[in-house]
């Protein structure tokens, strides 16, 4: 295993000490405090899941995890940490993919998992107000009997929390249809680093009274404060959902296919997701979804998953069937074949082929993840260039890089470039960076389309943001968090990272 070195940790921050634990014990019951320090002396194993990230790539060495149940408790904890200059890492479901949710050193971890109540739901407006620690899947289940869905869906739904989704401005599989959280989040309750509670938990659709401050916390990744409550607009559940997986002979066909699908399905199109052949093969190899038949995948260079969400099943099925017929019967077909789901189990199974790629990649080896926005037409070029670059460095073989693959949200121009290696090695890291960031920058793309900056990309921010923007971000950080206690090393400081075996 390897991990990033803890360069440039702010020297002014203090470690948690006995006097801090004594104070936390006045705020929280013993069951809400984990600490390897005396007198609590939890076993280090109990803190492992909080110190290690989802990929097993980033690892911190926090001694203490606090699990407050109320906003008031969060406020008291932050007030104390701010006075004592203790670094604090807010942690939701710990499914983040850029090392933002685990400590860099021994910061205190504030887990939101006990802040998990639905506060109110209005079935007429569809507005849901919930504690930040509610798990996304639980909220989906909560609104389902009222015929509503969450406006966001992602592969990590069973573990990620709505507060974590907001803090990362997660995109996911429904963005094409329902837009980003900057639009669907109506209000937030946030505890600022000095313990002040900012109550912007409004349920208003419209409110143009000055700066929209809550927007700053959407995507701030816990560097400005801790989100404790979220008010969010949930759309009515579609009465009918269908999906189809299309096998394409060439990546060149993805763009014209996207145009055709948009034109023919128009208002019922709800997802247009891409997986290349390597992604498909890995998903199948690691048991994600049902494999297509040999005949169906013959000659396929990549696949597209199309979902429709509408209000009349027969109407939507007719439209999908007509689309497939037109695609297959054209003189120069864009697809080899299409497999339509026939029942809810097949619907889920087709989705699993796409949603399950992240899981499959992790089972296959150690992933290096690049979540980028580049022009759609260059998706394949970026993947191919990266593979060739690694080959030219002599790193494309079983003992180093095993696969280079691309998948993602075509409708959002967001490519997930994954490099799967046998282990985390500095040679691979150095071959990939800054190479990939320079490629992205040459397309005027984004080095982080939806996963955020975290610890992984702080040093690379300048590839996507100019000096004026970075200077403004630093000023904003300083207004909210002058002592720099919130998620240290995860903001806009241009720190350098090294990777070393451990
Ligand atoms: P964490 O991982 O715990 O934290 C993420 C960041 O937010 C950290 O910086 C943390 O400090 C901060 N944070 C967490 N909670 C709070 C809070 N209450 N207040 C302030 N800061 C907070 N991401 C996408 O955008 N789209 C996808 O499609 C997608 N699919 C994924 C699929 C899988 C299988 C996995 C493992 C991850 C996926 N992700 C995706 C990444 C990740 O799940 C999302 O970023 C998710 O929103 C993180 O939520 P979380 O509760 O796990 O947050
Ligand atoms: C997805 O779209 C997620 O599946 C995860 O954003 C992407 O693992 C990844 O690289
Ligand atoms: Zn994604």
PDB file of C-alpha atoms and ligand atoms in Angstrom, residues 97 173 354-355 358 369 407 409 416 418 450-451, ligand 2:
ATOM      1  CA  UNK A  97     -12.971   9.910  -4.541  1.00  0.00           C
ATOM      2  CA  UNK A 173     -26.708   9.974 -13.160  1.00  0.00           C
ATOM      3  CA  UNK A 354     -22.767   1.398 -15.916  1.00  0.00           C
ATOM      4  CA  UNK A 355     -23.085   2.206 -12.188  1.00  0.00           C
ATOM      5  CA  UNK A 358     -16.330   2.120 -10.152  1.00  0.00           C
ATOM      6  CA  UNK A 369      -9.054   8.515 -11.076  1.00  0.00           C
ATOM      7  CA  UNK A 407     -16.754   6.062 -19.011  1.00  0.00           C
ATOM      8  CA  UNK A 409     -21.830  11.224 -18.363  1.00  0.00           C
ATOM      9  CA  UNK A 416     -14.163   9.408 -15.987  1.00  0.00           C
ATOM     10  CA  UNK A 418      -9.509   5.571 -14.801  1.00  0.00           C
ATOM     11  CA  UNK A 450     -17.906  16.475 -10.296  1.00  0.00           C
ATOM     12  CA  UNK A 451     -15.744  14.851  -7.601  1.00  0.00           C
TER      13      UNK A 451
HETATM   14  C1  LIG B   2     -19.544   7.598 -11.806  1.00  0.00           C
HETATM   15  O1  LIG B   2     -20.037   8.371 -12.630  1.00  0.00           O
HETATM   16  C2  LIG B   2     -18.835   8.180 -10.618  1.00  0.00           C
HETATM   17  O2  LIG B   2     -19.707   6.367 -11.885  1.00  0.00           O
HETATM   18  C3  LIG B   2     -17.518   7.511 -10.269  1.00  0.00           C
HETATM   19  O3  LIG B   2     -18.692   9.554 -10.712  1.00  0.00           O
HETATM   20  C4  LIG B   2     -16.477   7.648 -11.345  1.00  0.00           C
HETATM   21  O4  LIG B   2     -15.101   6.046 -10.261  1.00  0.00           O
HETATM   22  C5  LIG B   2     -15.133   6.978 -11.033  1.00  0.00           C
HETATM   23  O5  LIG B   2     -14.125   7.392 -11.618  1.00  0.00           O
END
